[in-house]
Coordinates of C-alpha atoms in Angstrom, one line a residue:
Chain A
M44 CA 0.0 -0.1 0.2
I45 CA 1.3 3.6 -0.1
L46 CA 1.2 6.1 2.3
V47 CA 0.7 9.8 1.2
A48 CA 1.0 12.9 3.7
D49 CA 0.1 16.2 3.4
S50 CA 1.6 18.1 6.3
G51 CA 1.3 21.9 7.0
S52 CA 2.3 23.7 10.3
S53 CA -0.8 22.9 12.1
K54 CA -2.4 19.7 10.0
C55 CA -1.5 16.7 8.4
D56 CA -3.8 14.7 6.6
W57 CA -2.6 10.7 5.6
V58 CA -4.4 9.2 3.0
L59 CA -3.8 5.1 2.7
I60 CA -4.4 3.9 -1.1
N61 CA -4.0 0.4 -2.3
N62 CA -2.0 -0.9 -5.2
H63 CA -4.8 -0.4 -7.3
G64 CA -5.0 3.4 -6.6
E65 CA -7.9 2.8 -4.0
W66 CA -8.3 5.0 -1.0
V67 CA -8.3 3.1 1.9
D68 CA -7.8 5.0 4.8
K69 CA -7.6 8.2 5.9
I70 CA -6.4 10.1 9.2
K71 CA -5.3 13.3 10.7
T72 CA -2.7 14.2 13.1
E73 CA -0.6 17.8 14.0
G74 CA 1.5 19.2 11.5
L75 CA 5.3 17.6 11.2
N76 CA 7.3 21.2 11.0
P77 CA 10.6 19.5 11.5
L78 CA 12.1 23.6 11.4
L79 CA 9.7 24.3 14.5
L80 CA 9.1 20.2 16.7
S81 CA 11.5 18.0 18.2
K82 CA 12.9 14.7 17.0
K83 CA 10.9 13.6 20.2
N84 CA 7.6 15.1 19.2
I85 CA 7.6 13.9 15.3
S86 CA 8.4 10.8 15.9
N87 CA 5.6 10.1 18.4
T88 CA 3.0 11.8 15.5
I89 CA 4.5 8.9 13.2
D90 CA 4.7 6.2 15.9
K91 CA 0.8 7.3 16.4
V92 CA 0.2 7.2 12.6
Q93 CA 1.6 3.6 12.3
H94 CA 0.3 2.4 15.2
L95 CA -3.7 3.9 13.9
L96 CA -3.0 2.3 10.4
N97 CA -1.3 -1.2 11.8
K98 CA -4.6 -1.9 14.1
K99 CA -7.2 -1.3 11.2
H100 CA -5.1 -3.2 7.8
D101 CA -3.4 -5.5 7.1
S102 CA -1.1 -5.3 4.0
T103 CA 2.1 -3.7 4.4
I104 CA 3.1 -0.2 3.8
D105 CA 5.9 -0.2 1.0
K106 CA 5.9 3.2 -0.1
I107 CA 5.5 7.0 1.7
Y108 CA 5.1 10.0 -0.4
F109 CA 5.2 12.6 2.1
Y110 CA 4.8 16.4 1.6
G111 CA 5.1 18.9 4.2
A112 CA 6.0 22.5 5.2
G113 CA 9.3 23.2 6.7
C114 CA 10.6 20.3 4.6
G115 CA 12.4 22.8 1.4
S116 CA 15.8 22.1 3.0
S117 CA 17.5 18.8 3.0
G118 CA 18.6 18.7 6.6
S119 CA 14.8 19.4 8.1
G120 CA 13.2 17.0 4.8
N121 CA 16.0 13.9 5.7
L122 CA 15.2 14.2 9.5
I123 CA 11.5 13.1 8.5
K124 CA 13.1 10.4 5.9
D125 CA 15.0 8.9 8.4
L126 CA 12.3 8.9 11.1
L127 CA 9.1 7.7 9.0
Y128 CA 11.9 4.6 7.2
T129 CA 12.5 3.8 11.4
T130 CA 8.8 3.5 11.9
F131 CA 7.3 2.3 9.1
N132 CA 10.3 -0.6 8.7
Q133 CA 8.9 -2.1 6.0
A134 CA 8.7 0.9 3.6
K135 CA 11.2 0.2 0.6
Y136 CA 10.6 3.8 -0.9
I137 CA 10.0 7.2 1.2
R138 CA 9.9 10.4 -0.6
V139 CA 9.7 13.8 1.3
E140 CA 9.0 16.9 -0.2
E141 CA 8.2 20.5 0.7
D142 CA 4.2 21.1 1.0
I143 CA 4.5 23.7 -2.1
I144 CA 5.1 20.8 -4.6
A145 CA 2.2 19.2 -2.9
A146 CA -0.1 22.0 -3.6
V147 CA 1.3 21.9 -7.6
H148 CA 0.6 18.4 -8.0
A149 CA -2.8 19.4 -6.2
T150 CA -3.4 22.2 -8.3
T151 CA -2.4 21.9 -12.2
Q152 CA -0.6 20.2 -14.3
E153 CA 0.0 22.5 -16.5
P154 CA 2.1 25.6 -16.2
G155 CA 1.4 28.0 -13.4
V156 CA 1.9 30.2 -10.3
I157 CA 1.2 28.2 -6.9
C158 CA 0.5 29.7 -3.5
I159 CA -0.2 28.3 -0.2
L160 CA -2.1 30.9 2.2
G161 CA -3.0 28.3 5.0
T162 CA -1.0 28.6 8.4
G163 CA 1.8 29.9 7.3
A164 CA 2.5 31.4 3.0
N165 CA 4.7 30.1 0.1
C166 CA 4.8 30.5 -3.6
C167 CA 6.6 29.2 -6.7
Y168 CA 6.4 28.7 -10.1
F169 CA 5.6 25.4 -12.3
D170 CA 6.8 25.8 -15.8
G171 CA 4.3 22.0 -16.3
R172 CA 8.1 19.8 -16.0
R173 CA 9.9 21.4 -12.8
V174 CA 8.4 23.1 -9.9
I175 CA 11.1 26.5 -9.8
Q176 CA 11.3 28.7 -6.0
K177 CA 12.8 32.1 -6.3
T178 CA 12.2 33.3 -2.9
P179 CA 12.0 30.4 -0.2
A180 CA 8.9 30.2 2.9
L181 CA 10.6 32.1 5.6
G182 CA 8.4 30.9 8.4
Y183 CA 6.5 32.8 10.4
L184 CA 9.7 34.1 12.7
L185 CA 10.5 36.5 9.7
A186 CA 7.3 36.7 7.1
D187 CA 4.5 34.2 5.9
E188 CA 3.0 37.5 5.5
G189 CA -0.8 37.5 4.7
S190 CA -1.2 33.9 6.3
G191 CA -3.2 32.7 9.2
N192 CA -0.4 32.9 11.5
Y193 CA 0.0 36.8 10.1
F194 CA -3.4 38.0 10.3
G195 CA -3.6 36.2 14.1
R196 CA -0.4 38.7 15.3
E197 CA -2.4 41.5 13.3
V198 CA -5.9 40.8 15.6
I199 CA -3.7 40.3 18.5
K200 CA -2.0 43.2 17.7
S201 CA -5.0 45.2 16.7
Y202 CA -6.4 44.7 20.4
Y203 CA -3.0 45.6 22.7
L204 CA -2.0 48.6 21.0
K205 CA -5.7 49.6 20.9
K206 CA -5.9 50.1 17.2
L207 CA -9.7 48.4 17.4
P208 CA -12.8 50.1 17.1
L209 CA -14.7 49.4 20.3
D210 CA -17.2 47.0 19.3
L211 CA -14.4 44.8 18.0
E212 CA -12.7 45.2 20.9
E213 CA -15.8 43.7 22.7
S214 CA -15.8 40.7 20.5
F215 CA -11.8 40.1 20.8
E216 CA -12.5 39.8 24.9
K217 CA -15.8 38.2 24.9
E218 CA -13.9 35.4 22.5
F219 CA -10.0 35.4 23.7
G220 CA -10.0 37.2 27.3
A221 CA -7.9 40.3 28.2
D222 CA -5.5 39.0 29.6
L223 CA -2.2 39.6 28.2
N224 CA 0.1 37.7 30.2
L225 CA -1.7 34.3 29.5
L226 CA -1.3 34.9 26.2
L227 CA 2.2 35.6 26.5
Q228 CA 3.0 32.3 28.3
K229 CA 0.9 30.4 25.9
L230 CA 2.6 31.8 22.9
H231 CA 6.5 31.2 24.6
N232 CA 5.2 27.8 26.1
V233 CA 3.6 26.0 23.4
D234 CA 4.7 23.7 20.9
S235 CA 3.8 25.8 17.7
P236 CA 3.7 29.0 18.5
N237 CA 2.0 29.8 14.6
K238 CA -0.6 27.5 14.7
Y239 CA -1.3 29.8 18.3
L240 CA -0.9 32.6 16.8
A241 CA -3.4 31.1 13.2
S242 CA -6.2 30.5 15.6
F243 CA -6.7 34.0 16.2
A244 CA -7.0 34.7 12.9
T245 CA -11.0 33.0 13.0
F246 CA -11.5 36.2 14.1
I247 CA -11.2 38.6 11.0
F248 CA -13.5 35.9 9.3
K249 CA -16.2 36.4 11.8
H250 CA -16.0 39.8 11.7
R251 CA -15.9 40.6 7.6
Q252 CA -18.8 42.4 7.3
H253 CA -16.3 45.0 9.5
P254 CA -14.9 47.7 7.7
F255 CA -11.8 47.5 9.8
I256 CA -11.2 44.0 8.9
E257 CA -12.1 44.2 5.5
N258 CA -9.0 46.7 5.8
M259 CA -6.8 44.6 7.3
L260 CA -8.0 41.8 5.2
H261 CA -6.8 43.5 2.4
Q262 CA -4.0 45.0 3.7
G263 CA -2.6 41.3 4.2
I264 CA -3.2 40.1 0.7
A265 CA -1.5 42.8 -1.1
K266 CA 1.4 42.5 1.5
F267 CA 1.4 38.8 0.3
I268 CA 1.4 39.6 -3.6
D269 CA 4.2 42.5 -2.5
S270 CA 6.3 39.6 -1.2
Y271 CA 5.7 36.7 -2.7
L272 CA 4.0 37.0 -5.7
L273 CA 5.5 39.9 -7.5
N274 CA 8.6 37.6 -7.5
Y275 CA 7.2 35.9 -10.6
K276 CA 5.4 39.2 -12.4
E277 CA 7.4 37.5 -16.0
E278 CA 6.0 34.0 -15.3
L279 CA 2.8 35.6 -14.9
L280 CA 2.4 37.7 -18.0
D281 CA 1.4 33.6 -19.5
S282 CA 0.4 31.6 -16.6
P283 CA -2.5 32.0 -14.3
I284 CA -2.7 31.8 -10.4
H285 CA -3.8 28.7 -8.1
F286 CA -4.2 28.5 -4.1
V287 CA -3.9 26.5 -1.5
G288 CA -5.0 26.8 2.1
S289 CA -7.6 27.8 4.4
I290 CA -6.5 31.6 4.2
A291 CA -6.8 31.0 1.2
Y292 CA -9.9 29.5 0.6
Y293 CA -12.1 31.9 3.1
A294 CA -10.6 35.0 1.4
Q295 CA -11.0 34.1 -2.0
D296 CA -13.2 37.6 -3.2
V297 CA -10.1 39.7 -2.1
I298 CA -7.7 38.2 -3.5
K299 CA -9.5 38.1 -6.4
K300 CA -10.1 41.3 -6.5
S301 CA -6.8 42.5 -5.7
L302 CA -5.2 40.7 -8.2
D303 CA -7.7 41.7 -11.1
E304 CA -6.9 44.9 -10.0
R305 CA -3.0 44.3 -10.8
G306 CA -4.2 42.4 -14.2
F307 CA -3.6 38.7 -12.9
I308 CA -5.3 35.9 -13.6
V309 CA -6.9 33.5 -10.9
K310 CA -7.9 29.9 -12.1
S311 CA -8.5 27.8 -8.7
F312 CA -8.6 28.2 -4.9
I313 CA -8.2 24.9 -2.8
K314 CA -8.6 24.6 1.0
K315 CA -7.2 20.8 1.6
P316 CA -4.8 19.4 -0.9
V317 CA -4.6 15.7 -0.1
G318 CA -7.9 15.0 -1.9
H319 CA -6.5 16.7 -4.8
L320 CA -3.3 15.9 -5.1
V321 CA -4.0 11.7 -4.3
N322 CA -6.5 11.6 -7.4
N323 CA -4.1 13.2 -9.4
I324 CA -0.9 10.8 -8.1
I325 CA -3.7 8.0 -9.3
N326 CA -5.3 9.3 -12.5
K327 CA -1.8 10.8 -13.5
N328 CA 0.7 8.8 -12.6
I329 CA 2.6 10.9 -10.8
L330 CA 4.6 9.2 -8.4
Chain B
M195 CA 25.3 47.1 49.7
I196 CA 23.0 48.0 47.3
L197 CA 22.8 45.8 43.6
V198 CA 20.7 47.7 40.5
A199 CA 20.6 45.4 37.7
D200 CA 18.7 46.9 34.6
S201 CA 18.4 43.9 32.1
G202 CA 17.3 44.2 28.5
S203 CA 16.0 41.0 26.3
S204 CA 19.7 40.9 25.6
K205 CA 22.2 41.8 28.0
C206 CA 21.7 42.8 31.9
D207 CA 24.0 45.3 34.1
W208 CA 24.8 45.1 36.9
V209 CA 26.2 47.7 39.5
L210 CA 27.0 47.6 43.0
I211 CA 26.7 50.7 45.1
N212 CA 28.2 50.9 49.1
N213 CA 25.6 52.6 51.8
H214 CA 27.8 55.8 50.7
G215 CA 25.9 55.7 47.7
E216 CA 29.5 55.1 45.8
W217 CA 29.9 53.1 43.1
V218 CA 31.9 49.9 43.9
D219 CA 31.7 47.2 40.9
K220 CA 29.8 47.0 37.4
I221 CA 29.3 43.5 35.8
K222 CA 27.3 42.3 32.6
T223 CA 25.6 39.3 31.4
E224 CA 23.5 37.9 29.2
G225 CA 19.6 40.0 29.2
L226 CA 16.7 38.2 31.7
N227 CA 13.8 37.7 30.5
P228 CA 11.1 35.2 32.4
L229 CA 8.9 35.4 29.4
L230 CA 11.8 33.9 27.0
L231 CA 14.1 32.2 29.0
S232 CA 13.7 29.4 31.3
K233 CA 13.8 29.0 34.9
K234 CA 16.9 27.2 35.3
N235 CA 18.8 29.4 32.7
I236 CA 17.9 32.9 34.4
S237 CA 19.5 31.3 37.9
N238 CA 22.1 29.9 36.3
T239 CA 22.8 33.4 34.8
I240 CA 21.8 34.6 39.1
D241 CA 24.2 32.7 40.3
K242 CA 26.9 33.5 38.2
V243 CA 26.2 37.3 39.4
Q244 CA 26.8 35.8 43.4
H245 CA 29.2 34.3 42.7
L246 CA 31.6 37.1 41.2
L247 CA 30.7 39.4 43.4
N248 CA 30.9 37.6 46.5
K249 CA 34.4 36.4 45.1
K250 CA 35.1 40.4 45.1
H251 CA 33.8 41.7 47.5
D252 CA 33.3 41.1 51.6
S253 CA 30.3 43.3 52.6
T254 CA 26.5 41.8 52.2
I255 CA 24.1 42.8 49.7
D256 CA 21.1 43.7 51.2
K257 CA 19.3 45.6 48.7
I258 CA 18.6 44.0 45.5
Y259 CA 16.7 46.9 42.4
F260 CA 16.1 44.5 39.8
Y261 CA 14.6 46.9 36.7
G262 CA 14.0 44.1 33.3
A263 CA 12.6 43.5 29.9
G264 CA 9.7 40.8 30.5
C265 CA 8.5 41.5 34.0
G266 CA 6.0 43.0 33.5
S267 CA 3.2 40.9 34.4
S268 CA 3.7 40.2 38.5
G269 CA 3.8 36.1 37.8
S270 CA 7.0 37.0 35.4
G271 CA 8.6 39.7 38.0
N272 CA 7.3 37.6 41.0
L273 CA 9.8 34.5 39.4
I274 CA 13.0 36.7 38.8
K275 CA 12.3 38.2 42.8
D276 CA 11.8 34.5 44.2
L277 CA 15.0 33.2 42.2
L278 CA 16.9 36.4 43.4
Y279 CA 15.9 36.2 47.3
T280 CA 17.1 32.0 46.5
T281 CA 20.7 33.0 45.5
F282 CA 21.0 36.3 47.5
N283 CA 20.0 34.7 50.5
Q284 CA 21.0 37.1 53.0
A285 CA 19.3 40.4 50.8
K286 CA 16.4 42.2 53.2
Y287 CA 14.8 43.7 50.1
I288 CA 14.5 42.5 46.4
R289 CA 12.3 45.0 44.3
V290 CA 11.2 43.6 40.2
E291 CA 10.0 45.9 38.4
E292 CA 9.8 46.0 33.8
D293 CA 12.8 48.1 32.3
I294 CA 10.1 51.2 30.6
I295 CA 10.5 51.7 35.0
A296 CA 14.8 51.8 34.7
A297 CA 14.3 54.4 31.4
V298 CA 12.2 56.2 33.4
H299 CA 14.0 56.9 36.7
A300 CA 17.4 57.3 33.6
T301 CA 16.3 60.1 32.1
T302 CA 13.7 62.5 33.8
Q303 CA 12.0 63.3 37.0
E304 CA 9.5 65.3 35.4
P305 CA 6.4 64.3 33.3
G306 CA 7.4 63.0 30.0
V307 CA 7.3 60.0 27.2
I308 CA 9.5 57.4 28.0
C309 CA 10.2 55.0 25.0
I310 CA 12.8 52.0 24.5
L311 CA 14.4 50.8 21.1
G312 CA 16.8 48.6 22.2
T313 CA 16.8 44.8 21.2
G314 CA 12.6 45.3 22.0
A315 CA 10.7 48.2 22.2
N316 CA 8.0 50.0 24.8
C317 CA 6.5 53.3 25.6
C318 CA 4.8 54.4 28.6
Y319 CA 4.2 57.9 30.0
F320 CA 5.6 58.9 33.7
D321 CA 3.5 61.9 35.0
G322 CA 6.2 63.2 37.6
R323 CA 5.0 60.9 39.8
R324 CA 3.8 58.1 38.8
V325 CA 4.5 55.7 35.6
I326 CA 0.9 55.1 32.9
Q327 CA 1.4 52.6 30.6
K328 CA -1.3 52.8 27.7
T329 CA -0.4 49.6 25.8
P330 CA 1.6 46.5 26.7
A331 CA 5.1 45.6 25.4
L332 CA 4.4 42.7 23.4
G333 CA 7.5 41.5 22.8
Y334 CA 8.9 39.9 19.1
L335 CA 6.6 37.3 18.3
L336 CA 3.6 40.2 18.6
A337 CA 4.9 43.5 17.7
D338 CA 8.3 45.6 18.6
E339 CA 8.5 47.4 15.5
G340 CA 11.1 49.8 15.0
S341 CA 12.8 47.8 17.0
G342 CA 16.6 45.9 16.8
N343 CA 14.5 42.4 16.6
Y344 CA 12.8 43.7 14.1
F345 CA 14.7 45.5 11.9
G346 CA 17.0 42.8 11.8
R347 CA 13.7 40.8 10.0
E348 CA 13.5 43.1 7.7
V349 CA 16.9 43.4 6.6
I350 CA 17.0 39.3 6.8
K351 CA 13.7 39.2 4.7
S352 CA 14.9 42.2 2.4
Y353 CA 17.8 40.0 1.5
Y354 CA 15.9 36.3 1.0
L355 CA 12.9 37.7 -0.5
K356 CA 15.1 39.3 -3.0
K357 CA 14.1 42.7 -2.4
L358 CA 18.0 44.2 -1.8
P359 CA 19.9 46.0 -4.2
L360 CA 22.4 44.4 -6.0
D361 CA 25.7 46.0 -4.0
L362 CA 23.5 45.2 -0.2
E363 CA 22.8 41.6 -1.6
E364 CA 26.4 41.7 -1.6
S365 CA 27.8 43.0 1.6
F366 CA 24.9 41.0 3.5
E367 CA 26.1 37.4 1.9
K368 CA 29.7 38.4 3.4
E369 CA 28.6 39.4 6.6
F370 CA 26.0 36.7 7.8
G371 CA 26.6 34.0 4.6
A372 CA 23.9 32.9 2.6
D373 CA 23.0 30.2 3.8
L374 CA 18.6 29.9 4.7
N375 CA 18.8 26.9 6.1
L376 CA 21.7 27.6 8.4
L377 CA 19.9 31.0 9.7
L378 CA 15.9 29.0 10.3
Q379 CA 17.9 26.4 12.0
K380 CA 20.0 28.9 14.9
L381 CA 16.9 31.0 14.7
H382 CA 14.3 27.9 15.6
N383 CA 16.9 26.8 18.5
V384 CA 18.7 29.6 20.0
D385 CA 17.7 31.0 23.3
S386 CA 17.1 34.0 22.2
P387 CA 15.9 34.3 19.0
N388 CA 15.0 38.7 19.6
K389 CA 18.4 38.7 19.9
Y390 CA 19.7 36.8 17.0
L391 CA 17.4 39.3 15.4
A392 CA 18.6 42.2 16.4
S393 CA 22.3 41.2 15.6
F394 CA 21.0 41.9 11.6
A395 CA 20.5 45.4 12.3
T396 CA 24.0 46.4 12.3
F397 CA 23.8 45.9 9.0
I398 CA 21.7 49.1 8.2
F399 CA 23.7 51.5 10.9
K400 CA 26.8 50.2 8.6
H401 CA 24.9 51.1 5.7
R402 CA 23.2 54.0 6.6
Q403 CA 23.9 55.9 3.5
H404 CA 22.2 53.6 0.9
P405 CA 18.7 55.1 0.0
F406 CA 17.5 51.4 0.3
I407 CA 18.7 51.1 4.1
E408 CA 17.7 54.8 4.8
N409 CA 13.9 54.2 3.5
M410 CA 14.0 51.4 5.7
L411 CA 15.1 52.8 9.5
H412 CA 12.6 55.4 8.3
Q413 CA 9.4 53.4 7.7
G414 CA 10.2 51.4 10.9
I415 CA 10.7 54.5 13.3
A416 CA 7.4 55.6 11.7
K417 CA 6.1 52.4 12.3
F418 CA 7.3 52.6 15.9
I419 CA 5.6 56.0 16.6
D420 CA 1.6 55.0 15.3
S421 CA 2.1 51.9 16.7
Y422 CA 3.3 53.0 20.2
L423 CA 3.8 56.7 20.6
L424 CA 0.6 58.3 19.2
N425 CA -1.1 56.0 22.3
Y426 CA 0.3 59.2 24.4
K427 CA -1.2 62.4 21.3
E428 CA -2.8 63.9 24.7
E429 CA 0.1 63.7 27.1
L430 CA 2.5 64.8 24.1
L431 CA 0.7 68.4 23.3
D432 CA 3.0 69.1 26.8
S433 CA 5.5 66.4 27.2
P434 CA 9.0 66.4 25.8
I435 CA 9.9 62.6 25.1
H436 CA 12.8 60.3 25.6
F437 CA 15.0 57.6 24.2
V438 CA 16.7 54.9 26.1
G439 CA 18.4 52.0 23.7
S440 CA 21.2 51.5 21.4
I441 CA 18.5 51.6 18.2
A442 CA 17.5 55.0 19.3
Y443 CA 20.4 56.6 19.4
Y444 CA 21.9 55.3 16.7
A445 CA 19.0 56.3 15.1
Q446 CA 18.4 59.3 16.9
D447 CA 18.7 62.0 14.1
V448 CA 16.2 60.0 11.6
I449 CA 13.8 60.2 15.4
K450 CA 14.0 63.4 15.8
K451 CA 13.4 64.5 12.3
S452 CA 10.4 61.9 12.0
L453 CA 9.2 63.5 14.9
D454 CA 9.7 67.0 14.5
E455 CA 8.0 66.6 11.4
R456 CA 4.6 65.7 13.9
G457 CA 5.3 68.4 16.0
F458 CA 6.5 67.1 19.1
I459 CA 9.7 67.5 21.1
V460 CA 12.7 65.1 21.5
K461 CA 14.5 65.7 25.0
S462 CA 17.4 63.1 25.4
F463 CA 18.9 60.0 23.7
I464 CA 20.1 57.8 25.9
K465 CA 22.3 54.1 25.0
K466 CA 22.3 51.9 28.2
P467 CA 20.8 53.6 31.2
V468 CA 22.0 51.6 34.1
G469 CA 24.8 54.5 34.9
H470 CA 22.3 57.5 34.7
L471 CA 19.6 55.4 36.5
V472 CA 22.2 54.5 39.7
N473 CA 23.6 58.4 39.8
N474 CA 19.1 59.6 39.7
I475 CA 18.8 56.4 42.7
I476 CA 22.3 58.0 44.7
N477 CA 21.6 62.0 43.6
K478 CA 17.5 61.8 44.1
N479 CA 16.7 59.2 46.3
I480 CA 14.5 57.6 44.1
L481 CA 15.0 53.6 45.6

């Protein structure tokens, strides 16, 4: 059997396919970003997956395709690969790639610019054969403009720096409380601060009707376009844009409008790539 | 004897005063931000200080005044206080306050708005008697606009997102190398990512003559003013502004220009507050 994993920074979707290309099972775990988590933490999650699948299925998993945030460098990718080989010790072939590759395979077979706007942010160009990444994913400590952790941070900052209009201030307190110490302690102690920050981004989609929030959303998307997308100016002259990730999915009207104003064409929005990824893998024999 | 400590996120200055108010000794350690460091880590530094002073001086330290970044909440302040009492077990009185209080005592006895722009950023109003803080310090994971870690992050981002002009790109590579994996690994594994980020801010002061850098500096200072200082609009109508910290010190021409354009008066810039703090403590009996 073949195991395909698509791991963002927050969540990881695992799909089990049999050798005829049929879906056999699907499970969900925490994300496994090797830049943010300890080896022990990642290893525990992989063990959990193995245990769950082993309990339900007799056949051996002999191939694993793992696509993950933070797996862009050979060092971090190899860490995941080693841990997968250790746990799935009957696997004959394991491949680990950055999540942007999953986003490409999930969205298109044609040339295009493919963006991720989920917990984190990323962008690349696919020429129909190869993936070309002009700028790397920098993660929540450096960049991620327009991502879930970016918008979460903006919401928190606006509240504590007293920029929120009164009605939104009340909504924030009702939803998240007003205890900054508690927030800072959590932020500095959770395993994935980026995921914790991104949990505050739900606020903007709950309050989209508010002009302050609408403006925040437009500004964040504009920053993503300027920081990442415009590095592919030439490629965009004759390639469409595809988006993957929940922030892109829920903000698709803003993204469409912003890109339309700049003369670019958006072709698709996919909230979660794993289903499309697996289908494309099966139908088009990508693996 | 009295021990006075002024701790930023990066460095901590300790000054020993005898009971006649004379300086006896001065040492420097790592910063002791309780929001960012482990209890063990802080405890080790305090032990080191006690050991160093004990070796050189016979008299007992019976009072400690500790001013530190990240000590704004009672929880984090009490952690430092407990650790100080444990190590300096003959001390009869220990007081722990946020670093912004040290900035106030180091700069003025008159009403004024006092800002910190060092590794981190902070701002408050002093009415001549009490310190009023309308917005809290949020730290490098949420805010710190205009601070050392903000500018360091801007420099790194500009390089990896290909925004730097060619000559600056070459200078960056010469100074810091081009290995993003190494940078990200360090950033995610060092004890103080904010301090690591701030170490890249030296780049902007080395290349101040470059219009790109000058613009970056102006934008960062403008963000600090908008995010923090303008919360004290009313107080600024008849109070001057004081700045503490190395970023403020080196960027004082930009700060003066930016505030002058907005009609505000800057009164002083102090790179390191501890000397002024101790002198004011001695001369004006603040303690």
